[in-house]
Tab-separated table of C-alpha atoms and ligand atoms in Angstrom:
chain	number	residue	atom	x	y	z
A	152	UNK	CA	-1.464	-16.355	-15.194
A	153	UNK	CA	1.738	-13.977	-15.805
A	154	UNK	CA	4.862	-15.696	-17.041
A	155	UNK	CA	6.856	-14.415	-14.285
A	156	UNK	CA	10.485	-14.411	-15.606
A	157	UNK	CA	11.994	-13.145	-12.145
A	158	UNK	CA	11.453	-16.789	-11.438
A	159	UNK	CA	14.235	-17.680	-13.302
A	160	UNK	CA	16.481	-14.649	-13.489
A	161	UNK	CA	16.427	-12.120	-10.745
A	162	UNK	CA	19.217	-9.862	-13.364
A	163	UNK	CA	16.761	-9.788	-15.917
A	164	UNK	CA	16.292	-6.038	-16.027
A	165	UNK	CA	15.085	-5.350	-20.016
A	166	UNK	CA	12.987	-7.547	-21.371
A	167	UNK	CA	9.959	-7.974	-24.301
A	168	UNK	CA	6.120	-8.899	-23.921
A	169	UNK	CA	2.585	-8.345	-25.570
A	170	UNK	CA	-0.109	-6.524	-23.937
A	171	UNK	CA	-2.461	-9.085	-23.051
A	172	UNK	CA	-5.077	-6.927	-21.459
A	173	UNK	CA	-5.819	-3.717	-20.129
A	174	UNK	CA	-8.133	-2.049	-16.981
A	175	UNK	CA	-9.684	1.156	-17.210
A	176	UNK	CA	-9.696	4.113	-14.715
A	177	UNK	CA	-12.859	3.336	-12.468
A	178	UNK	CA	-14.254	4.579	-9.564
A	179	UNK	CA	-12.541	2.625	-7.485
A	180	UNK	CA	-9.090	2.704	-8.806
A	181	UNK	CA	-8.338	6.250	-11.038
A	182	UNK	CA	-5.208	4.877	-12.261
A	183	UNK	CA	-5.220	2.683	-15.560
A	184	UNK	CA	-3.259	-0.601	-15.666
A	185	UNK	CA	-1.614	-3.073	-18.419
A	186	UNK	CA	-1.367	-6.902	-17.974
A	187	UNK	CA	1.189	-8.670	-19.970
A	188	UNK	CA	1.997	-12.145	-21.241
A	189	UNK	CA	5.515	-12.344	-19.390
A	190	UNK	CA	6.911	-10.186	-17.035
A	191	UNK	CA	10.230	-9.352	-15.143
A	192	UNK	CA	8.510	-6.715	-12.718
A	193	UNK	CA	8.375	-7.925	-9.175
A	194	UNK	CA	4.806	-7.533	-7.322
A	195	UNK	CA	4.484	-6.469	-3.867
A	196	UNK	CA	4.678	-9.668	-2.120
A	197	UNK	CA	6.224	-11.918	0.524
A	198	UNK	CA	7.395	-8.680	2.563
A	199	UNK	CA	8.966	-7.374	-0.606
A	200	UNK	CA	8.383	-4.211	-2.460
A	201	UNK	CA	7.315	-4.019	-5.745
A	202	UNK	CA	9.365	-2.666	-8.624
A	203	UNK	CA	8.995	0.377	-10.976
A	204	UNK	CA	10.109	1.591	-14.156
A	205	UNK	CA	8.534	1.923	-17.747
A	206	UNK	CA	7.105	-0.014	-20.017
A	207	UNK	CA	7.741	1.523	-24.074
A	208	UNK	CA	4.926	1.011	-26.748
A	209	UNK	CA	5.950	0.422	-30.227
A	210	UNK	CA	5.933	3.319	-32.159
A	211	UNK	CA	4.077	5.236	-29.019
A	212	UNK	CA	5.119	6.820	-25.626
A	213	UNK	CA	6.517	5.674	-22.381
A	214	UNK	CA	4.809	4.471	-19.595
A	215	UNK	CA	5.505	4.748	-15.920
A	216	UNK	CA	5.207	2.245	-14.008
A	217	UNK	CA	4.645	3.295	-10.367
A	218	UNK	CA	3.175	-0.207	-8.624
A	219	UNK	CA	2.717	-3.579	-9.592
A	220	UNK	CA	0.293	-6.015	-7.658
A	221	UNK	CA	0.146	-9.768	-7.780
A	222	UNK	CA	-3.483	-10.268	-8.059
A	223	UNK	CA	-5.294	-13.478	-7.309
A	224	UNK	CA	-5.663	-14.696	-10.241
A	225	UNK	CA	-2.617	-15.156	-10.465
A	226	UNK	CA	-2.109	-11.854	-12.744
A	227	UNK	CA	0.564	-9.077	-12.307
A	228	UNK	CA	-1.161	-5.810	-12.740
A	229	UNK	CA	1.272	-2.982	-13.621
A	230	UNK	CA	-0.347	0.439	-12.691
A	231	UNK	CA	0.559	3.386	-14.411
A	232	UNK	CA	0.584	7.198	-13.923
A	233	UNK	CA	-3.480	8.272	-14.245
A	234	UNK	CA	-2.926	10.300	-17.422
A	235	UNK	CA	-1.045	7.491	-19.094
A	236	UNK	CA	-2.435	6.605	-22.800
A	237	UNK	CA	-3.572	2.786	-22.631
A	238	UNK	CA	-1.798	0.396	-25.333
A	239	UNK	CA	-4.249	-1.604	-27.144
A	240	UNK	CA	-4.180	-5.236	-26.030
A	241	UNK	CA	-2.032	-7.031	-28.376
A	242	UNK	CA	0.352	-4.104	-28.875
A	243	UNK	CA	4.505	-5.236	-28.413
A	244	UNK	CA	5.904	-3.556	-24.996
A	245	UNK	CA	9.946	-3.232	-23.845
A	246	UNK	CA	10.035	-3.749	-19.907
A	247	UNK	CA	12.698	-1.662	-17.933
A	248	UNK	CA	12.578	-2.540	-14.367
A	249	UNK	CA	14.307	0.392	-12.360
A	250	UNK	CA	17.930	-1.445	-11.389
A	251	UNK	CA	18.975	0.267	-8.688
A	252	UNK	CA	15.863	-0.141	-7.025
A	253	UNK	CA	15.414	-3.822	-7.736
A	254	UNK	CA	19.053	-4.696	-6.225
A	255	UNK	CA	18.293	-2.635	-3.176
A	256	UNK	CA	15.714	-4.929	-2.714
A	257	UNK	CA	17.013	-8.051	-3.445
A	258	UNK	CA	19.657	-6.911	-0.836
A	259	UNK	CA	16.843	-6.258	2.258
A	260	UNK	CA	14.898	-9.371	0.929
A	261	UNK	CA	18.425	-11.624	0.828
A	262	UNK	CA	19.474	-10.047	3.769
A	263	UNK	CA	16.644	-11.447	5.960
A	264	UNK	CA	16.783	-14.545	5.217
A	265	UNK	CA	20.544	-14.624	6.180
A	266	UNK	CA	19.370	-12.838	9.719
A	267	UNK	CA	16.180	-14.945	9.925
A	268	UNK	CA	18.292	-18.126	10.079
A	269	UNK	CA	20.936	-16.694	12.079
A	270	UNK	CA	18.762	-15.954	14.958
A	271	UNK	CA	17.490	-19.393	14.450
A	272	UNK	CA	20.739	-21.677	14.316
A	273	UNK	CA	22.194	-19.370	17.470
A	274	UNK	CA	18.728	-18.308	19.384
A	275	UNK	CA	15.748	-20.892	18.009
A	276	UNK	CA	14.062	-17.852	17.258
A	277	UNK	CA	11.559	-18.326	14.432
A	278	UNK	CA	10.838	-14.996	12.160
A	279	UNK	CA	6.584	-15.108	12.104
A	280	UNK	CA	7.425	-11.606	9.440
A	281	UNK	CA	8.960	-9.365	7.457
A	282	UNK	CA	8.115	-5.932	6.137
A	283	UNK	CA	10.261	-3.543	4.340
A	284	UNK	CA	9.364	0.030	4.614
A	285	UNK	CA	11.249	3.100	2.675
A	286	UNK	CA	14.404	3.148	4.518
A	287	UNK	CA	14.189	0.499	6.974
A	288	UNK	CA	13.635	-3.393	7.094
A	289	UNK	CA	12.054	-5.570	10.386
A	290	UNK	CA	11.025	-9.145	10.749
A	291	UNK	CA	9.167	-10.324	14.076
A	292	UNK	CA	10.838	-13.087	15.667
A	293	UNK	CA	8.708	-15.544	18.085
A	294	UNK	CA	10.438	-14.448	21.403
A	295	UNK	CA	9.298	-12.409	24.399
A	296	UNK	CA	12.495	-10.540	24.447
A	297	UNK	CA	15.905	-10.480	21.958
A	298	UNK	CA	19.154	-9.374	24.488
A	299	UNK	CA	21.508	-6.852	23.098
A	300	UNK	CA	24.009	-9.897	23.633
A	301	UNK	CA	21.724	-11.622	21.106
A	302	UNK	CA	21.913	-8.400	18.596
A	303	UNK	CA	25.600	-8.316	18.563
A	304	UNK	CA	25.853	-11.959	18.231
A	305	UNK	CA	23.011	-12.482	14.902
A	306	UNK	CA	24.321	-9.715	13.470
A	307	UNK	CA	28.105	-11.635	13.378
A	308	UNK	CA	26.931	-14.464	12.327
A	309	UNK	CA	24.679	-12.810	9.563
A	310	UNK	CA	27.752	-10.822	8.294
A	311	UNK	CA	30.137	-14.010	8.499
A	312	UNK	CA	27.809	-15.384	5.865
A	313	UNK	CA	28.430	-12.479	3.849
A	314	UNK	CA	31.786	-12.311	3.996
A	315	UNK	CA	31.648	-16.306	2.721
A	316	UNK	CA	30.057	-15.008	-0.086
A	317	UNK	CA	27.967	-18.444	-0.054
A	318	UNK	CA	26.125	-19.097	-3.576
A	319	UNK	CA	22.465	-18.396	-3.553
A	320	UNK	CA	20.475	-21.187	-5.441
A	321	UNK	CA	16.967	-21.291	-6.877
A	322	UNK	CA	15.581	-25.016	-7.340
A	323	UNK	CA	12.008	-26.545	-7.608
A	324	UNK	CA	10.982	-29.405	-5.882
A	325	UNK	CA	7.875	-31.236	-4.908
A	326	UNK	CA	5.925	-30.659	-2.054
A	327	UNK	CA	6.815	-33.887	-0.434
A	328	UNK	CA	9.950	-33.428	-1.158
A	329	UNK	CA	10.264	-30.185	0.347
A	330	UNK	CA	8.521	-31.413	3.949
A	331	UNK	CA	11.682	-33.912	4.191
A	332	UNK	CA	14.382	-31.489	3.282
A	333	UNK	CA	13.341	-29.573	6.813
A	334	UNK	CA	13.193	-26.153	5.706
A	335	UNK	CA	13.147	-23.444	7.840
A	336	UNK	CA	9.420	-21.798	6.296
A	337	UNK	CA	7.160	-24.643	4.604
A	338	UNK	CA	4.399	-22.669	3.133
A	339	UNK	CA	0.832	-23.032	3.063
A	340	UNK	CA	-0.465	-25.758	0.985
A	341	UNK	CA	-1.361	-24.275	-2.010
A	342	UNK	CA	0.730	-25.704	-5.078
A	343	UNK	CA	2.584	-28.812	-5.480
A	344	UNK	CA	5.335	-27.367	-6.385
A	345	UNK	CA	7.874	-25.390	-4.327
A	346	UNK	CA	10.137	-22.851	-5.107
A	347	UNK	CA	13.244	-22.746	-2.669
A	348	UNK	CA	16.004	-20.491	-2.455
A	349	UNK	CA	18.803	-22.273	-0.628
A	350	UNK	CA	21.644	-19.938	0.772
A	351	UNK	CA	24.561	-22.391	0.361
A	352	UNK	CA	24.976	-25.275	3.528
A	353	UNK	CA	22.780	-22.291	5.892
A	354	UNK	CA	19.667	-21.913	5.276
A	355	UNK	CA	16.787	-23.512	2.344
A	356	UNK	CA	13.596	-22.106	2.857
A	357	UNK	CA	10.322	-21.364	0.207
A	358	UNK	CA	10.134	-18.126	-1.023
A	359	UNK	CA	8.691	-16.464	-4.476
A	360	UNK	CA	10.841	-13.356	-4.219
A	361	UNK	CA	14.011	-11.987	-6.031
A	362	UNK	CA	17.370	-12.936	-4.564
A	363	UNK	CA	20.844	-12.021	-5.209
A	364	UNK	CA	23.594	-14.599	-6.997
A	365	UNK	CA	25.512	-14.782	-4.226
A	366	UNK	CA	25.773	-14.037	-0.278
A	367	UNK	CA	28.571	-11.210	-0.958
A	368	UNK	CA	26.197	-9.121	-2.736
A	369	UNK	CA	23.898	-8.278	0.538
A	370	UNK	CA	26.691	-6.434	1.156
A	371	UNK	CA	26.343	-6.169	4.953
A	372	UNK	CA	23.598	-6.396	7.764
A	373	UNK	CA	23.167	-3.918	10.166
A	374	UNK	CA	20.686	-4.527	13.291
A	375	UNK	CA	19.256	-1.356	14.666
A	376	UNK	CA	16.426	-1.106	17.158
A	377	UNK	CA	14.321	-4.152	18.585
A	378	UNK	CA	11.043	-3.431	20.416
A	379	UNK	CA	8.086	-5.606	21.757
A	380	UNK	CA	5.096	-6.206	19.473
A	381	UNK	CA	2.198	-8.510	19.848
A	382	UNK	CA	3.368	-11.585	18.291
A	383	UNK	CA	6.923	-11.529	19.893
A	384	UNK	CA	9.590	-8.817	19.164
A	385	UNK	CA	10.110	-6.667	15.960
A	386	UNK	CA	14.272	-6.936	15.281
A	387	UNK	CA	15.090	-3.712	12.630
A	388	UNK	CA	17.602	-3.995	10.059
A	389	UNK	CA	19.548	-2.344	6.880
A	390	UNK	CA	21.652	-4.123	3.986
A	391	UNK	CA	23.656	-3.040	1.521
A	392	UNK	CA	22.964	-0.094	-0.241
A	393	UNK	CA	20.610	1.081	2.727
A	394	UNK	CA	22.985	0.220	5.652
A	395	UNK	CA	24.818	2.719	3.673
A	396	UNK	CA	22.761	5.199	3.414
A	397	UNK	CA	21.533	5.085	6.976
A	398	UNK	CA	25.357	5.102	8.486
A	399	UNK	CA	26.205	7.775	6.436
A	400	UNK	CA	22.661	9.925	7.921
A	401	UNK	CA	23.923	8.831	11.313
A	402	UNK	CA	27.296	9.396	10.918
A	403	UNK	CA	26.434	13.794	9.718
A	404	UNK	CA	23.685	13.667	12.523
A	405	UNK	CA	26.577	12.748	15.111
A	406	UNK	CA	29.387	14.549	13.713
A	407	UNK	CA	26.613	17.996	13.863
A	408	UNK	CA	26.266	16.900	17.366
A	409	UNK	CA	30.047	16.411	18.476
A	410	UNK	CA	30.434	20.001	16.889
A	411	UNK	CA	28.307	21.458	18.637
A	412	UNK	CA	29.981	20.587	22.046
A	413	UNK	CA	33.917	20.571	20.148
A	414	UNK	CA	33.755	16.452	21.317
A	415	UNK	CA	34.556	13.605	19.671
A	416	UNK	CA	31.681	11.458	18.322
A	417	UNK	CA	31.822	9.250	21.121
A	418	UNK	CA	31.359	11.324	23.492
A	419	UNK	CA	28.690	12.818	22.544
A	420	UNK	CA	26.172	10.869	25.166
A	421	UNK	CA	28.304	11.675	27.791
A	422	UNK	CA	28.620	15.652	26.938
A	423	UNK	CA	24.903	15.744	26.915
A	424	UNK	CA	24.566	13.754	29.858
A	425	UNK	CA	26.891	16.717	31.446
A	426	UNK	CA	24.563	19.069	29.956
A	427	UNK	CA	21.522	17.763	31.306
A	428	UNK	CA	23.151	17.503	35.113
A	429	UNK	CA	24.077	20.955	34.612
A	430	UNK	CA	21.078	22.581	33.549
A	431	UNK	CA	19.375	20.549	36.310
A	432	UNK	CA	21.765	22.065	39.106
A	433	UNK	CA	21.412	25.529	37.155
A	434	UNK	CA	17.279	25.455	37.420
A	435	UNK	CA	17.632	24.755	41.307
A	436	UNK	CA	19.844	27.889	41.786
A	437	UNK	CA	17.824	30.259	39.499
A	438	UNK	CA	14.191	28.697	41.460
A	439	UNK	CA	15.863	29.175	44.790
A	440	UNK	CA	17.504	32.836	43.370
A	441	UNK	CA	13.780	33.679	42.765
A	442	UNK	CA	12.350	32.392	45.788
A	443	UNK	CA	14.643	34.491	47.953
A	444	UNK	CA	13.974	37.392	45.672
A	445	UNK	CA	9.835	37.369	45.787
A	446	UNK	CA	10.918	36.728	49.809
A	447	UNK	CA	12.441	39.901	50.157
A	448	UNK	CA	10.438	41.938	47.540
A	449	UNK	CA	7.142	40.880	49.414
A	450	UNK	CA	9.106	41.600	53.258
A	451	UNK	CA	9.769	45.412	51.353
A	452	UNK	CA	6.206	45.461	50.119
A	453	UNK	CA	4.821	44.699	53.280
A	454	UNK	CA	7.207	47.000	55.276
A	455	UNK	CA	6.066	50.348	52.960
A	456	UNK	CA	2.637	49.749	53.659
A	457	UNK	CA	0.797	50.688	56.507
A	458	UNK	CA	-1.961	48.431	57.888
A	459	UNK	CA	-6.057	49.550	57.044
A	460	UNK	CA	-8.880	48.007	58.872
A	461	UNK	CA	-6.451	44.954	60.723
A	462	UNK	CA	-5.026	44.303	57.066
A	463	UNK	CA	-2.538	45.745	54.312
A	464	UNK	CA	-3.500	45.928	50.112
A	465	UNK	CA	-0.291	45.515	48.618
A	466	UNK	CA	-0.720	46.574	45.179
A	467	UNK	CA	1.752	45.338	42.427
A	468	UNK	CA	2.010	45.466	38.595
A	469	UNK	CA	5.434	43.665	37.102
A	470	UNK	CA	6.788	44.840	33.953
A	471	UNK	CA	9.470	42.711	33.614
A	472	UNK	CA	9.115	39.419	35.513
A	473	UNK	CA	6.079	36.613	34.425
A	474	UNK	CA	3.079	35.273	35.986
A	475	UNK	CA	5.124	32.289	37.398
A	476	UNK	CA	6.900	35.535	39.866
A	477	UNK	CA	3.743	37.323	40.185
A	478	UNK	CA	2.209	34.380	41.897
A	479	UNK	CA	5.234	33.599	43.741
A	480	UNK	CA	5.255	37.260	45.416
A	481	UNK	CA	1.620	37.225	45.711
A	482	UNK	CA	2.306	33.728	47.696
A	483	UNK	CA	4.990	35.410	49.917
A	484	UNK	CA	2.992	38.553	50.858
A	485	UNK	CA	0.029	36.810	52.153
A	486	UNK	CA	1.478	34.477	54.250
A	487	UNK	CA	4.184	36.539	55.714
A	488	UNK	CA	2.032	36.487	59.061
A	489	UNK	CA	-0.112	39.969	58.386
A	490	UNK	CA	-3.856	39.469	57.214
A	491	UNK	CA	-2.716	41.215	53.756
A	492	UNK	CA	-4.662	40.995	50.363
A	493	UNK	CA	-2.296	40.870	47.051
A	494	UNK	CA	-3.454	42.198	44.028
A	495	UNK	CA	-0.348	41.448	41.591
A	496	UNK	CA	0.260	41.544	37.830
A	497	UNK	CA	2.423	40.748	35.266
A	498	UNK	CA	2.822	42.708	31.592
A	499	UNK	CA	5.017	40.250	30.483
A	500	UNK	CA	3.370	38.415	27.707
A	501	UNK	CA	0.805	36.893	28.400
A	502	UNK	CA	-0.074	39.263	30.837
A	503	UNK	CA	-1.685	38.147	34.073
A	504	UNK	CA	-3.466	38.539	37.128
A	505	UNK	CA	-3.098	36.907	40.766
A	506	UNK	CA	-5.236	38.252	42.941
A	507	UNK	CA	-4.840	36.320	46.616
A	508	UNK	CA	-5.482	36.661	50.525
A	509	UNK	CA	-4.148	35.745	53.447
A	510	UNK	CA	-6.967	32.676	54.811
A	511	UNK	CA	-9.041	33.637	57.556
A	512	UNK	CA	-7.955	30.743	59.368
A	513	UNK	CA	-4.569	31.498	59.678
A	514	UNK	CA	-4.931	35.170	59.994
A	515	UNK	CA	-7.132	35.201	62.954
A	516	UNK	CA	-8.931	37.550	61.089
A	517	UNK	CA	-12.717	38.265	61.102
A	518	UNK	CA	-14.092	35.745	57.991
A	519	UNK	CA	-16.761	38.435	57.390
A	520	UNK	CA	-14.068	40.917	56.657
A	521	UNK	CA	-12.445	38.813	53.583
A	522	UNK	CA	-13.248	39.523	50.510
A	523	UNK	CA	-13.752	36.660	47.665
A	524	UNK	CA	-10.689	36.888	45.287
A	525	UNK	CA	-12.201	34.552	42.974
A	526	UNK	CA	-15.795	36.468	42.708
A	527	UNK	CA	-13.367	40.180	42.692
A	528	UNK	CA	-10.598	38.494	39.378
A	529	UNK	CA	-13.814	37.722	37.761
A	530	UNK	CA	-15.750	41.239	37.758
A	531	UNK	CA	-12.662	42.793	37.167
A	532	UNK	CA	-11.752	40.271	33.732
A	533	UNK	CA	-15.290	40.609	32.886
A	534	UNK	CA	-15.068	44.290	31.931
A	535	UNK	CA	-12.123	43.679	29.197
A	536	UNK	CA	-13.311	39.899	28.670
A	537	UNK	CA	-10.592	38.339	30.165
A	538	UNK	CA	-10.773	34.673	31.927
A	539	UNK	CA	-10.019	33.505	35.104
A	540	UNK	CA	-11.414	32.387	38.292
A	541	UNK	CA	-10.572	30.460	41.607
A	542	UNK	CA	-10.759	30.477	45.268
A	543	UNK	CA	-12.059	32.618	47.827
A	544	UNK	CA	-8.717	32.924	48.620
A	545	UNK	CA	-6.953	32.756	45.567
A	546	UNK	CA	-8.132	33.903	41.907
A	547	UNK	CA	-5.286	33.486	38.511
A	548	UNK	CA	-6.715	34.727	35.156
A	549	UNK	CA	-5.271	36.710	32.046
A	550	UNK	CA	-6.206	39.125	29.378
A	551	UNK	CA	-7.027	38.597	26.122
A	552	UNK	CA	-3.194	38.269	24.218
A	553	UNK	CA	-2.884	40.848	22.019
A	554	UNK	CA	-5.118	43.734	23.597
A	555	UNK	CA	-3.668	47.009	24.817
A	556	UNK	CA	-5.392	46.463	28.127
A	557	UNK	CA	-3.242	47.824	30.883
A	558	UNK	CA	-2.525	45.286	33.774
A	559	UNK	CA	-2.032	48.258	36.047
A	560	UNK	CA	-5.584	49.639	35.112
A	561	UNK	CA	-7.231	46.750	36.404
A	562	UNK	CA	-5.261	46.396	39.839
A	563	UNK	CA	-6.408	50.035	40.750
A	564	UNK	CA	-10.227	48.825	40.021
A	565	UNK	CA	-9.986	45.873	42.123
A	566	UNK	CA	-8.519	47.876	44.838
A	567	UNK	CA	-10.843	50.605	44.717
A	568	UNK	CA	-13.476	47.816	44.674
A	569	UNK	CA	-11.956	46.416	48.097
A	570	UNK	CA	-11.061	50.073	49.223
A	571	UNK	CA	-15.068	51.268	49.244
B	4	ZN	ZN1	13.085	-14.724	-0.361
């Protein structure tokens, strides 16, 4: 097993060891990796993230560390960058864990188990987990549902315990002695001896991670989001160094935002709300501009053009409205009360077709008259390979984007098709 000296020291940053073995590149696992006699690198474990840094070789080259792994064995396996030259086994290393890293972890990792207890002392909420990801932390408390009443209030009582700066204490103790100092996580029976990390007259609990010396150094705790999961409901949360980060992030997101409408930050929601109620209103009057529009274009259409056979062809290519108007009109024309067939494009990109009737039903007309718009949009597409299809009384289809096909082109073949 690996002398772990983040036992004992969580500050112990630089430190000397002997290469006690080495792995190979294999299939499985390209990079190559170093186990030493002691280490102060952390392993991913317990919800925390593993360190980096670099390990030097007497006389020889650095190596990067980029993941260490607590095997089960009971060995830390450092991993290092594929191309990395292996030390012999028995060669002297120097250890540098990466600092800043390490204490932004020990802040997250410290930080939870002020929140965890805080939401257990206020709520009886029991945390079942904790993960940290890149630039956010979670646990899962044992609840259907956390109130944002209940957010507020653990995240006060987390940050009070900051502010106390309460010691943070490593001890050992037995494992019977552990199950009668009622600590808030008894682990799985697996050694006999415990290691606890007591957060001073709050919280004791069993945990192998690193810690910081004192409450005060979490910095603070910031609750974000909370969302059902499957075992209960995933709290997220930032300390420290990362609550920093993430305000500041927020804080140029917001302040881009309140720009944008000349606001202050706060009232941002309520400018967008605006903008949303306003764009709402302004999509009702341009629809019912265009509806009256396509009314009155199709009442002109129909007017100009004189009635064939107890029905009209009105004939229409748009250059400058889309498909959406095209179908509109094409609605309007045939069922403006005249047996009329509508044979209507649009050039706007993508260019279209709506080719539609009036319904024999309502027309009164002769059903062996009517032509099939669906069967006439396809013979006409199929010339230029275009798709489309539909009803006997209404057909939609386009050209291919990009061709030079002419929209017009196409309307005077369908009519001439209906014409003969
Ligand atoms: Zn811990």
């Amino acid at each position: 097993m690996t002398k772990r000296l983040y036992y004992d020291s969580s500050d112990t940053h630089e430190f000397d060891s002997v290469v006690e073995d080495v792995v190979r590149p294999s299939a499985e696992q390209s990079r190559p990796a170093v186990i030493l006699r002691e280490t102060a690198f952390y392993p991913t474990s317990g919800g925390q993230v593993h360190d980096t840094g670099w390990l030097t070789v007497e006389g020889a080259e650095r190596l990067r560390v980029g993941e260490v792994v607590d095997a089960e064995d009971g060995r830390i396996v450092h991993y290092l960058e594929p191309t990395a030259k292996l030390p012999p086994a028995g060669a002297s290393v120097h250890g540098s864990i990466d600092a800043d890293r390490r204490r932004e972890h020990m802040q997250q990792h410290t930080g939870q188990h002020v929140l965890s207890a805080a939401f257990i002392e206020l709520y009886q909420m029991p945390t079942v987990s904790f993960h940290m990801a890149d630039d956010y932390c979670s646990i899962d408390l044992a609840t259907p549902a956390v109130s944002p009443a209940q957010i507020v209030g653990a995240e006060k009582r987390a940050n009070e315990i900051v502010f106390e700066n309460r010691p943070v204490r490593v001890r050992y103790v037995s494992r019977a002695e552990a199950e009668k100092l009622g600590l808030r996580k008894l682990p799985p029976a697996e050694r006999d001896e415990l290691r606890l990390i007591e957060i001073a007259d709050f919280d004791l609990s069993a945990c192998g991670g690193t810690h910081v010396g004192a409450s005060g150094q979490i910095g603070s705790i910031i609750l974000r989001k909370s969302e059902r999961v499957r075992q209960g409901t995933r709290v997220e949360f930032v300390c420290g160094d990362r609550a920093v980060r993430l305000a500041r992030r927020d804080y140029t997101a917001l302040s881009e935002a309140a720009a944008l409408f000349s606001a202050k930050l706060w009232d941002v929601p309520e400018q967008i709300r605006k903008g949303f109620e306003d764009s709402k209103v302004l999509r009702k009057q341009k629809d019912d501009a265009l509806d009256e529009l396509a009314e009155l274009m199709a009442l002109a259409a129909l007017h100009s053009q004189p009635e064939t056979n107890g029905r009209k062809i009105v004939v229409r290519a748009f250059s400058d409205r889309d498909i959406g108007f095209a179908k509109l009109f094409a609605q309007k024309v045939t069922r403006a009360g005249t047996p009329t067939i509508a044979l209507v494009a649009s050039a706007v990109d993508p260019p279209g077709l709506i080719f539609a009737q009036t319904p024999a039903q309502t027309s009164g007309g002769a059903p062996g008259s009517a032509t099939d718009m669906g069967a006439l949009l396809k013979q006409v597409l199929s010339s230029v390979g275009g798709r489309g299809g539909g009803s006997r009384d209404f057909a939609q289809g386009g050209v291919p984007a990009g061709s030079n096909i002419k929209v017009e082109r196409l309307l005077q073949q369908a009519a001439g098709t209906i014409g003969s």
